[in-house]
Coordinates of C-alpha atoms and ligand atoms in Angstrom, one line a residue:
M1 CA 31.2 -9.3 14.9
N2 CA 32.2 -5.6 15.4
I3 CA 29.0 -3.7 16.4
L4 CA 29.3 -0.1 15.2
H5 CA 25.8 1.0 16.4
E6 CA 22.4 -0.2 17.4
T7 CA 19.2 1.7 16.5
Q8 CA 15.5 1.2 15.5
V9 CA 15.9 2.4 11.9
I10 CA 18.9 2.8 9.7
V11 CA 18.5 5.0 6.6
I12 CA 21.1 4.4 3.8
G13 CA 21.8 7.7 2.0
A14 CA 22.0 11.2 3.2
G15 CA 20.6 12.9 0.1
V16 CA 17.4 14.9 0.1
I17 CA 15.3 11.7 0.3
G18 CA 17.2 10.1 3.1
C19 CA 17.4 13.3 5.2
S20 CA 13.6 13.8 4.7
I21 CA 12.9 10.2 5.8
A22 CA 15.2 10.6 8.8
Y23 CA 13.5 13.9 9.8
H24 CA 10.0 12.5 9.6
L25 CA 11.0 9.4 11.6
G26 CA 12.9 11.4 14.2
V27 CA 9.9 13.7 14.9
R28 CA 7.7 10.7 15.3
G29 CA 10.0 9.5 18.2
M30 CA 11.9 6.8 16.4
D31 CA 15.6 6.1 17.1
V32 CA 17.2 6.7 13.7
A33 CA 20.7 6.7 12.2
V34 CA 21.6 7.8 8.6
L35 CA 24.5 6.2 6.9
D36 CA 26.3 7.6 3.9
S37 CA 29.5 6.6 2.1
G38 CA 30.2 10.2 1.4
N39 CA 28.7 13.3 3.1
I40 CA 25.3 14.9 3.6
C41 CA 24.1 16.0 0.1
S42 CA 27.0 14.5 -1.9
G43 CA 24.9 12.8 -4.6
A44 CA 22.3 13.9 -7.1
S45 CA 20.7 16.1 -4.4
S46 CA 23.6 18.5 -4.8
A47 CA 23.6 18.6 -8.7
N48 CA 20.1 19.3 -10.1
L49 CA 17.9 22.0 -11.4
G50 CA 15.9 22.5 -8.2
L51 CA 12.5 22.5 -9.8
V52 CA 9.5 21.6 -7.6
W53 CA 7.5 20.5 -10.6
V54 CA 4.1 19.0 -11.6
Q55 CA 3.4 20.2 -15.2
E56 CA 3.5 17.5 -18.0
K57 CA 4.1 14.6 -15.6
E58 CA 2.2 11.5 -16.7
P59 CA 0.2 9.5 -16.1
S60 CA -2.3 11.7 -14.1
S61 CA -1.9 9.6 -11.0
Y62 CA 1.9 10.4 -11.0
M63 CA 1.1 14.1 -11.7
E64 CA -1.2 14.1 -8.7
L65 CA 1.5 12.5 -6.5
N66 CA 3.8 15.3 -7.5
M67 CA 1.1 17.9 -6.8
M68 CA 0.8 16.4 -3.3
G69 CA 4.6 16.6 -3.0
V70 CA 4.5 20.3 -3.8
Q71 CA 1.8 21.0 -1.2
M72 CA 4.0 19.2 1.4
H73 CA 6.9 21.5 0.6
S74 CA 4.6 24.5 1.3
K75 CA 3.7 23.0 4.7
M76 CA 7.4 22.3 5.5
A77 CA 8.7 25.7 4.5
P78 CA 7.9 27.6 7.8
K79 CA 9.8 24.9 9.8
Y80 CA 13.2 25.7 8.3
D81 CA 15.7 27.9 10.2
E82 CA 16.7 29.7 7.0
D83 CA 15.3 30.5 3.6
V84 CA 15.7 27.5 1.4
G85 CA 14.7 29.5 -1.7
F86 CA 11.3 27.8 -1.9
R87 CA 9.1 29.9 -4.2
M88 CA 5.8 29.0 -5.9
P89 CA 5.2 31.6 -8.6
G90 CA 3.9 28.8 -10.9
G91 CA 5.9 27.5 -13.9
I92 CA 5.9 27.9 -17.6
V93 CA 6.5 25.3 -20.4
L94 CA 7.9 27.3 -23.3
C95 CA 7.1 26.2 -26.9
L96 CA 9.5 27.5 -29.5
T97 CA 8.3 25.4 -32.4
D98 CA 4.9 24.1 -33.7
K99 CA 6.1 20.6 -33.0
D100 CA 6.8 21.5 -29.3
L101 CA 3.4 23.1 -29.1
E102 CA 1.6 20.1 -30.6
R103 CA 3.4 17.7 -28.2
S104 CA 2.7 19.8 -25.1
M105 CA -0.9 20.4 -26.2
K106 CA -1.5 16.6 -26.4
T107 CA 0.0 16.1 -22.9
Y108 CA -2.1 19.0 -21.6
E109 CA -5.3 17.6 -23.1
R110 CA -4.6 14.1 -21.7
L111 CA -3.9 15.4 -18.2
K112 CA -6.9 17.8 -18.2
K113 CA -9.2 14.9 -19.3
D114 CA -7.8 12.5 -16.7
S115 CA -7.5 14.8 -13.7
K116 CA -9.9 17.5 -12.4
S117 CA -7.1 19.0 -10.2
Y118 CA -4.7 19.8 -13.2
M119 CA -4.9 23.6 -13.4
A120 CA -2.4 24.3 -16.2
C121 CA -3.6 26.6 -19.0
F122 CA -2.5 27.4 -22.5
L123 CA -0.9 30.8 -23.2
N124 CA -0.6 32.5 -26.6
P125 CA 2.7 34.2 -27.4
R126 CA 1.5 37.6 -26.1
E127 CA 0.4 36.1 -22.8
V128 CA 3.7 34.3 -22.4
R129 CA 5.6 37.6 -22.9
E130 CA 3.3 39.4 -20.5
L131 CA 4.4 37.0 -17.8
E132 CA 8.0 36.8 -19.0
P133 CA 9.0 39.9 -21.1
Y134 CA 12.5 38.6 -22.0
V135 CA 11.2 35.5 -23.7
S136 CA 12.1 35.4 -27.4
N137 CA 9.5 36.9 -29.8
K138 CA 9.8 33.7 -31.8
I139 CA 7.8 31.8 -29.2
V140 CA 4.7 30.0 -30.5
G141 CA 3.0 29.5 -27.2
G142 CA 3.3 28.1 -23.7
F143 CA 1.6 26.5 -20.8
Y144 CA 1.3 28.0 -17.3
S145 CA 0.7 25.9 -14.2
P146 CA 0.2 27.4 -10.7
H147 CA 1.4 24.1 -9.1
D148 CA 5.1 24.6 -10.1
G149 CA 7.9 26.3 -8.2
H150 CA 11.5 25.9 -7.3
I151 CA 13.9 25.6 -4.4
D152 CA 17.6 25.6 -3.5
P153 CA 18.2 21.8 -3.3
L154 CA 21.4 22.1 -1.3
R155 CA 19.9 24.3 1.4
L156 CA 16.8 22.1 1.5
T157 CA 18.8 18.9 2.1
H158 CA 21.0 20.6 4.7
Q159 CA 18.0 22.0 6.5
L160 CA 16.3 18.6 6.6
A161 CA 19.5 17.2 8.1
V162 CA 19.6 20.0 10.7
L163 CA 16.0 19.3 11.7
A164 CA 16.6 15.6 11.7
K165 CA 19.6 16.0 14.1
R166 CA 17.5 18.3 16.3
A167 CA 15.0 15.4 16.5
G168 CA 17.8 13.1 17.7
V169 CA 18.9 11.5 14.4
R170 CA 22.5 10.4 14.3
F171 CA 24.5 10.7 11.0
I172 CA 27.3 8.2 10.3
L173 CA 29.2 9.6 7.4
E174 CA 32.0 8.3 5.1
T175 CA 30.9 4.8 5.9
K176 CA 29.7 2.5 3.1
A177 CA 26.7 0.1 3.4
I178 CA 27.9 -3.2 2.1
N179 CA 24.9 -5.5 2.6
I180 CA 21.7 -5.8 4.4
L181 CA 21.6 -8.4 7.1
N182 CA 18.5 -10.6 7.5
K183 CA 17.3 -13.8 9.1
D184 CA 14.1 -15.8 8.4
G185 CA 12.6 -13.1 6.1
M186 CA 13.3 -10.3 8.6
V187 CA 15.9 -7.5 8.5
T188 CA 18.4 -7.7 11.4
G189 CA 20.8 -4.9 10.4
L190 CA 23.4 -3.7 8.1
H191 CA 27.0 -4.7 7.4
T192 CA 29.1 -1.6 6.8
G193 CA 32.7 -0.9 6.0
A194 CA 33.2 0.1 9.7
G195 CA 31.3 -2.7 11.4
D196 CA 27.7 -3.9 11.8
I197 CA 24.7 -1.8 12.7
V198 CA 21.9 -3.7 14.5
A199 CA 18.4 -2.5 13.4
K200 CA 15.1 -4.1 12.7
N201 CA 14.3 -1.6 10.0
V202 CA 16.5 -0.6 7.1
V203 CA 15.5 2.1 4.5
I204 CA 17.3 2.1 1.2
A205 CA 17.4 5.7 0.0
A206 CA 20.8 5.5 -1.7
G207 CA 19.9 7.0 -5.1
T208 CA 22.1 5.4 -7.8
G209 CA 23.6 3.0 -5.2
S210 CA 20.2 1.5 -4.3
S211 CA 20.0 -1.4 -6.8
S212 CA 23.3 -3.0 -5.7
L213 CA 22.0 -3.1 -2.1
A214 CA 18.6 -4.5 -3.1
N215 CA 19.7 -7.0 -5.7
P216 CA 21.4 -9.5 -3.4
L217 CA 18.0 -9.8 -1.6
G218 CA 16.3 -10.8 -4.8
I219 CA 14.8 -7.3 -5.3
N220 CA 15.3 -6.0 -8.8
L221 CA 15.4 -2.2 -8.9
P222 CA 16.2 -1.5 -12.6
L223 CA 17.7 2.0 -12.7
R224 CA 19.1 3.9 -15.6
F225 CA 21.9 6.3 -14.7
D226 CA 20.8 9.4 -16.5
R227 CA 23.5 12.1 -16.6
G228 CA 22.3 15.7 -16.7
Q229 CA 24.5 18.8 -17.1
I230 CA 23.7 22.3 -16.0
L231 CA 25.2 25.8 -16.6
V232 CA 25.1 28.5 -14.0
T233 CA 25.4 32.2 -14.7
G234 CA 26.7 34.9 -12.3
A235 CA 24.0 36.8 -10.3
I236 CA 22.1 39.4 -12.2
K237 CA 19.0 41.5 -11.6
Q238 CA 15.7 39.6 -11.8
I239 CA 14.8 39.0 -15.4
L240 CA 12.7 35.8 -14.9
H241 CA 9.7 35.6 -12.7
H242 CA 8.8 32.0 -13.2
P243 CA 10.8 28.8 -13.6
T244 CA 10.5 27.1 -16.9
E245 CA 11.1 23.3 -17.3
D246 CA 14.8 24.0 -18.0
I247 CA 15.7 27.5 -16.9
R248 CA 15.2 29.2 -13.6
Q249 CA 16.5 32.3 -11.7
T250 CA 17.4 31.6 -8.1
V251 CA 16.6 34.0 -5.2
N252 CA 20.2 35.1 -5.4
G253 CA 19.9 36.1 -9.0
N254 CA 21.9 33.3 -10.6
I255 CA 20.3 31.6 -13.6
L256 CA 20.5 27.8 -13.9
M257 CA 20.1 26.4 -17.4
G258 CA 19.7 22.8 -18.2
T259 CA 19.7 20.0 -18.8
T260 CA 20.9 17.1 -20.8
H261 CA 19.9 13.4 -20.6
E262 CA 22.9 11.2 -21.3
E263 CA 23.9 7.6 -20.9
A264 CA 27.3 7.9 -19.2
G265 CA 27.2 5.3 -16.4
L266 CA 28.3 6.9 -13.2
D267 CA 30.7 9.3 -15.0
N268 CA 29.7 12.8 -13.8
S269 CA 32.1 14.7 -16.0
T270 CA 31.0 17.9 -17.8
T271 CA 31.5 18.3 -21.6
T272 CA 31.8 21.2 -24.0
D273 CA 29.3 19.7 -26.4
A274 CA 26.6 19.8 -23.6
A275 CA 27.6 23.3 -22.7
V276 CA 27.0 24.4 -26.3
R277 CA 23.7 22.6 -26.6
I278 CA 22.4 24.0 -23.3
A279 CA 23.5 27.5 -24.0
T280 CA 21.9 27.4 -27.5
N281 CA 18.6 26.2 -26.2
A282 CA 18.6 28.9 -23.5
L283 CA 19.4 31.6 -26.0
N284 CA 16.6 30.5 -28.3
S285 CA 14.2 30.9 -25.4
I286 CA 15.7 34.0 -23.6
P287 CA 18.0 35.9 -26.0
I288 CA 19.1 38.5 -23.4
L289 CA 21.1 35.7 -21.7
K290 CA 23.8 36.1 -24.4
D291 CA 25.6 38.8 -22.4
V292 CA 25.4 37.1 -19.1
P293 CA 28.7 35.6 -17.8
I294 CA 28.8 31.8 -17.1
L295 CA 30.1 31.0 -13.7
R296 CA 30.2 27.2 -13.7
Q297 CA 29.0 24.0 -15.2
F298 CA 28.2 20.8 -13.3
S299 CA 26.6 17.5 -13.8
G300 CA 24.7 14.9 -11.7
I301 CA 23.4 11.4 -12.3
R302 CA 19.6 10.8 -12.0
P303 CA 18.6 7.5 -10.4
M304 CA 16.0 6.8 -13.2
P305 CA 13.7 3.8 -12.7
I306 CA 13.3 2.3 -16.1
D307 CA 9.5 2.9 -16.1
K308 CA 10.0 6.4 -14.7
R309 CA 8.1 5.7 -11.6
P310 CA 9.6 5.9 -8.1
F311 CA 10.4 2.8 -6.1
L312 CA 8.5 3.7 -2.9
G313 CA 7.2 1.6 -0.1
S314 CA 7.8 -1.5 2.1
V315 CA 9.2 -4.7 0.7
K316 CA 6.6 -7.4 1.4
S317 CA 9.0 -10.3 1.1
M318 CA 11.4 -8.9 3.7
E319 CA 10.0 -7.6 6.9
G320 CA 11.6 -4.3 8.0
L321 CA 12.9 -3.3 4.6
Y322 CA 11.8 -0.1 2.9
I323 CA 12.9 1.5 -0.4
A324 CA 12.6 5.2 -1.6
V325 CA 14.2 6.0 -4.9
S326 CA 13.1 8.7 -7.3
H327 CA 14.2 10.8 -10.3
S328 CA 11.9 13.6 -9.2
G329 CA 13.5 13.5 -5.7
I330 CA 13.5 17.2 -5.0
T331 CA 9.8 17.6 -5.8
L332 CA 8.9 14.3 -3.9
S333 CA 11.4 14.5 -1.0
I334 CA 9.0 15.6 1.7
L335 CA 6.3 13.2 0.4
H336 CA 8.8 10.3 0.4
G337 CA 9.7 11.1 4.0
K338 CA 6.1 11.1 5.1
V339 CA 5.3 7.8 3.3
I340 CA 8.2 5.9 4.8
S341 CA 7.7 7.2 8.3
D342 CA 4.0 6.3 8.1
L343 CA 4.9 2.8 6.9
V344 CA 7.6 2.3 9.6
V345 CA 5.6 3.7 12.5
D346 CA 1.9 2.8 11.5
G347 CA 2.4 0.0 9.0
M348 CA 0.3 2.0 6.5
T349 CA 0.0 5.3 4.7
D350 CA -3.0 7.2 3.3
I351 CA -0.9 8.4 0.3
P352 CA -1.6 6.3 -2.8
I353 CA 1.6 4.4 -3.5
S354 CA 0.4 1.1 -5.1
D355 CA 1.9 2.1 -8.5
Y356 CA 5.3 2.4 -6.9
D357 CA 5.8 -1.0 -5.4
P358 CA 9.5 -1.6 -5.1
E359 CA 9.0 -5.3 -5.9
R360 CA 7.2 -4.7 -9.2
F361 CA 10.1 -5.9 -11.2
S362 CA 11.0 -8.7 -8.8
K363 CA 7.9 -10.8 -9.0
E364 CA 8.9 -12.8 -12.0
H365 CA 12.4 -13.5 -10.5
S366 CA 12.8 -16.5 -8.2
P367 CA 13.9 -15.4 -4.8
I368 CA 17.6 -16.0 -4.3
D369 CA 19.5 -16.9 -1.2
R370 CA 18.4 -14.3 1.3
N371 CA 20.8 -15.5 4.0
N372 CA 23.3 -13.1 5.4
K373 CA 26.2 -12.6 3.0
R374 CA 29.3 -10.6 3.6
Ligands
FAD1 C1 20.8 17.2 -13.8 C2 19.7 16.9 -12.9 C3 18.6 17.7 -12.8 C4 17.5 17.3 -11.9 N1 16.5 18.2 -11.7 C5 15.5 17.9 -10.8 C6 14.5 18.9 -10.6 O1 14.5 20.0 -11.2 N2 13.5 18.5 -9.8 C7 13.5 17.3 -9.1 O2 12.5 17.0 -8.4 N3 14.5 16.4 -9.3 C8 15.5 16.7 -10.1 N4 16.5 15.8 -10.3 C9 16.5 14.5 -9.6 C10 17.0 14.7 -8.1 O3 18.2 15.4 -8.0 C11 17.1 13.3 -7.5 O4 15.9 12.6 -7.7 C12 17.3 13.4 -6.0 O5 18.4 14.2 -5.7 C13 17.5 12.0 -5.4 O6 17.8 12.1 -4.1 P1 18.4 10.9 -3.2 O7 18.5 11.4 -1.8 O8 17.5 9.7 -3.5 O9 19.8 10.6 -3.9 P2 21.2 11.2 -3.7 O10 21.2 12.7 -3.5 O11 22.0 10.7 -4.9 O12 21.7 10.6 -2.4 C14 22.0 9.2 -2.3 C15 23.1 9.1 -1.2 O13 23.3 7.7 -1.0 C16 24.7 7.5 -0.8 N5 25.0 6.1 -1.0 C17 24.9 5.4 -2.2 N6 25.3 4.1 -2.0 C18 25.6 4.0 -0.7 C19 26.1 2.9 0.1 N7 26.3 1.7 -0.5 N8 26.4 3.1 1.4 C20 26.2 4.4 1.9 N9 25.8 5.4 1.2 C21 25.5 5.2 -0.1 C22 25.4 8.5 -1.7 O14 26.7 8.8 -1.2 C23 24.4 9.7 -1.7 O15 24.9 10.7 -0.8 C24 17.6 16.1 -11.1 C25 18.7 15.3 -11.2 C26 19.8 15.7 -12.0 C27 21.0 14.8 -12.1

């Protein structure tokens, strides 16, 4: 057996979630290595809209989890060496048709009824345009929430990696995790393309690559691969003061417009059809964008749990195994880091995660051979 490394915890995935987990474990004194088949921030964390978002997330318990996630970003922000573009001006859901308004109103009423902490409020068209003067005068209304904001996801991920390295975390890049090693119901390490890593704790934070690592252990993580495309304009003077659910202006002045939801497997191509649809939607909301040059178009693949709830927590049937996979991974990155570090170090967390049990789809499946397989 070729031993590549020995450590207390190995985190698979150097996206925003893996880097956050590594940072949180590192500052709590754990010996940690992060493994990635690519590089730091080479998956969905580099190809998203960058919203730190609470509004309209349901059910209310999930909305409250996201609210907690946003508060944790506020606490983390002063620790970064550079500005990661984190801004919390609140966010607006724009309603361009009566049907949109009716749908958003129903969601708003449900969340208000179920959660005292939901602070969103309805805006009439005049109030929307007072907050955002360039919004189309065809708007029929909107909703403002003080809990929403945005961030530069690339800078965030790289800063978390910088802080993790400073806390002693080692990054092993361009090395693929092949399977998790275990004996007698306990994790013993990881078999990789470059040799084995000995570790009593393994965290799967591999985004879209997570199911194929968990499945051989009898843990079913059903994920949809949900492609989203985004258009980016050149930098212009500030015309937007709040992010909306699909348009935001960065601190540098670029406008990001999104986003699609497409079934395309792991194909992250961009398409003309999506560009037309995104641009049309954006112009319906903010007509002044018609004269702004488009700089680029990109796409990413969301790791979307089929019930749209994260897989977050420890695996009861395999001691030393932890899973953290989410389609709201920018918003929830800091929270995921805190939860997993609590579980590894203390064996418990005060954050309510029972709805996000990574084994919730595995229970009905009979356990398969959990012996080491290469
Ligand atoms: C278009 C789009 C818009 C989005 N907008 C938002 C938004 O506004 N707000 C928000 O909160 N979220 C948003 N998301 C979701 C967010 O981007 C993801 O939830 C988040 O990036 C997931 O982070 P991650 O670290 O789990 O995954 P990733 O960033 O994908 O990282 C996983 C890493 O694991 C590595 N890996 C996989 N398999 C293996 C293996 N076998 N061995 C070693 N390494 C492996 C990969 O190389 C990758 O680097 C959006 C996503 C998309 C695509």
